[in-house]
Amino acid sequence: MAVTRTFSIIKPDATRRNLTGAITKMLEDAGLRVVASRRIRMTRDQAEGFYAVHKERPFFNDLCTFMTSGPVVVQVLEGEDAVKRNREIMGATNPADAAEGTIRKTYAESIEANSVHGSDSDENAKIEIDYFIAPDENVG
Ligand code: IDP
Ligand code: MG
């Protein structure tokens, strides 16, 4: 299996509760390496662009409001089959459905405020990394 990269966001519900370190430790313990990391306050435009695929969904507006409600940490994670590994450690979108030991089961507040984002394919990982991370920020 190849070493690949994925894009991660530690969401505002988690930064508000001072969980940046705890969540990063879970990612690292799962075998992923943080090769880029930056704490930002997402603009409305950035949030709407990032979640454009969900534009027609009923939760789109609330989601963009939530994602701009506090700081987030945007990260690039590297490891064996990173997209899949990250999705495994994140857990299901709805924390009520997430497996024991996953980040969302452990920390998520709700289906919206679910603590972390992770890319869902190698193709989207590349798009999402390019959206938030400059090439010289991927320092390994
Ligand atoms: P994912 O983050 O597990 O990939 P997506 O379906 O891509 O889940 O949804 C993107 C984000 O939108 C979720 O992480 C969550 O914050 C929010 N979301 C998804 N479904 C709902 C919903 O039914 N109500 C409110 N927010 C939702
Ligand atoms: Mg998704």
Coordinates of C-alpha atoms and ligand atoms in Angstrom, one line a residue:
M1 CA 0.0 0.0 0.0
A2 CA 1.3 3.5 -0.9
V3 CA 2.1 6.4 1.4
T4 CA -0.5 9.1 0.5
R5 CA -1.8 12.4 1.8
T6 CA -5.1 13.6 3.0
F7 CA -6.6 16.9 4.2
S8 CA -7.9 17.3 7.7
I9 CA -9.6 20.1 9.6
I10 CA -10.0 20.4 13.4
K11 CA -13.3 22.1 13.5
P12 CA -14.5 25.1 15.7
D13 CA -16.3 22.9 18.3
A14 CA -13.0 21.2 19.0
T15 CA -10.7 24.3 19.0
R16 CA -13.2 26.0 21.4
R17 CA -12.8 23.1 23.8
N18 CA -9.0 23.1 23.5
L19 CA -8.9 19.7 21.8
T20 CA -6.3 20.5 19.1
G21 CA -3.6 18.5 20.8
A22 CA -5.8 15.6 21.9
I23 CA -7.2 15.2 18.4
T24 CA -3.7 15.5 16.8
K25 CA -2.5 12.8 19.1
M26 CA -5.3 10.5 18.0
L27 CA -4.3 11.1 14.4
E28 CA -0.6 10.4 15.2
D29 CA -1.4 7.3 17.2
A30 CA -3.3 6.1 14.2
G31 CA -0.1 6.2 12.2
L32 CA -0.7 9.5 10.4
R33 CA 2.0 12.2 10.3
V34 CA 1.1 15.9 10.3
V35 CA 3.2 17.3 7.4
A36 CA 1.5 20.8 7.3
S37 CA -0.6 22.6 9.9
R38 CA -2.0 26.1 10.2
R39 CA -4.6 27.6 12.5
I40 CA -6.9 30.0 10.6
R41 CA -10.2 31.7 10.9
M42 CA -12.1 30.6 7.8
T43 CA -13.9 33.3 5.9
R44 CA -17.5 32.8 4.7
D45 CA -16.3 32.6 1.1
Q46 CA -13.7 30.0 1.9
A47 CA -16.3 27.9 3.8
E48 CA -18.9 28.1 1.0
G49 CA -16.2 27.2 -1.6
F50 CA -14.9 24.3 0.4
Y51 CA -18.3 22.8 0.9
A52 CA -19.7 23.8 -2.5
V53 CA -20.5 20.1 -3.2
H54 CA -23.1 20.4 -0.4
K55 CA -24.6 23.7 -1.7
E56 CA -28.1 22.2 -2.2
R57 CA -28.2 20.4 1.1
P58 CA -30.5 21.8 3.8
F59 CA -27.7 22.0 6.3
F60 CA -25.3 24.0 4.0
N61 CA -26.0 27.5 5.5
D62 CA -25.7 26.3 9.1
L63 CA -22.6 24.4 8.2
C64 CA -20.9 27.4 6.8
T65 CA -21.9 29.5 9.8
F66 CA -20.5 26.8 12.1
M67 CA -17.2 26.5 10.2
T68 CA -16.7 30.3 10.5
S69 CA -17.7 30.5 14.2
G70 CA -14.2 30.0 15.5
P71 CA -10.7 29.1 14.6
V72 CA -10.0 25.8 12.8
V73 CA -6.7 23.9 12.2
V74 CA -6.1 22.9 8.6
Q75 CA -3.7 20.0 8.3
V76 CA -2.1 17.7 5.7
L77 CA -1.7 14.2 7.0
E78 CA 0.6 11.6 5.5
G79 CA 0.6 7.8 5.9
E80 CA -0.2 4.5 4.4
D81 CA -3.5 4.9 2.6
A82 CA -4.0 8.2 4.4
V83 CA -7.6 9.0 3.2
K84 CA -9.0 5.7 4.4
R85 CA -6.9 5.6 7.6
N86 CA -8.1 9.1 8.5
R87 CA -11.7 8.3 7.8
E88 CA -11.4 5.2 10.0
I89 CA -10.0 7.1 13.0
M90 CA -12.5 10.0 12.5
G91 CA -15.6 7.7 12.6
A92 CA -19.0 8.2 11.1
T93 CA -20.3 11.7 10.3
N94 CA -23.0 11.3 13.0
P95 CA -21.3 10.7 16.3
A96 CA -24.3 8.5 17.3
D97 CA -23.2 6.1 14.6
A98 CA -19.5 6.4 15.2
A99 CA -17.5 3.4 16.5
E100 CA -15.9 3.4 19.9
G101 CA -12.4 4.9 20.0
T102 CA -12.9 7.2 17.0
I103 CA -12.5 10.9 17.2
R104 CA -16.1 11.7 16.6
K105 CA -17.4 9.1 19.1
T106 CA -15.0 10.5 21.7
Y107 CA -15.4 14.3 21.0
A108 CA -18.1 15.3 18.6
E109 CA -21.0 17.3 19.9
S110 CA -23.5 16.6 17.1
I111 CA -23.8 15.6 13.5
E112 CA -22.8 19.2 12.5
A113 CA -20.3 20.0 15.2
N114 CA -18.4 16.8 14.7
S115 CA -14.9 18.0 15.5
V116 CA -13.0 16.9 12.3
H117 CA -13.1 17.0 8.6
G118 CA -11.3 14.4 6.4
S119 CA -11.1 14.1 2.6
D120 CA -13.2 11.2 1.1
S121 CA -10.9 10.3 -1.9
D122 CA -7.3 10.8 -3.1
E123 CA -8.7 13.1 -5.8
N124 CA -10.6 15.3 -3.3
A125 CA -7.6 15.3 -1.0
K126 CA -5.5 16.9 -3.6
I127 CA -8.2 19.5 -4.4
E128 CA -8.7 20.3 -0.7
I129 CA -5.0 20.5 0.1
D130 CA -4.5 22.9 -2.8
Y131 CA -7.5 25.0 -1.5
F132 CA -6.0 25.7 1.9
I133 CA -2.3 24.8 1.9
A134 CA 0.5 26.5 -0.1
P135 CA 3.1 24.1 -1.5
D136 CA 5.9 25.6 0.7
E137 CA 3.7 24.8 3.8
N138 CA 4.0 21.1 3.1
V139 CA 7.3 20.8 5.0
G140 CA 7.1 17.1 5.9
Ligands
IDP1 P1 -18.1 13.9 6.4 O1 -17.6 15.1 7.1 O2 -18.2 12.7 7.3 O3 -17.4 13.6 5.1 P2 -20.3 15.0 4.8 O4 -21.5 14.2 4.4 O5 -19.3 15.3 3.7 O6 -19.7 14.2 6.0 O7 -20.8 16.4 5.4 C1 -19.9 17.4 5.6 C2 -20.2 18.0 7.0 O8 -21.5 18.6 7.0 C3 -20.2 17.0 8.1 O9 -19.0 16.7 8.6 C4 -21.1 17.8 9.1 O10 -20.3 18.8 9.8 C5 -22.1 18.5 8.2 N1 -23.3 17.6 8.1 C6 -23.5 16.5 7.4 N2 -24.7 16.0 7.5 C7 -25.4 16.9 8.2 C8 -26.8 16.9 8.7 O11 -27.6 16.1 8.4 N3 -27.1 18.0 9.5 C9 -26.2 19.0 9.9 N4 -24.9 18.9 9.5 C10 -24.5 17.9 8.7
MG2 MG -17.3 14.7 3.3

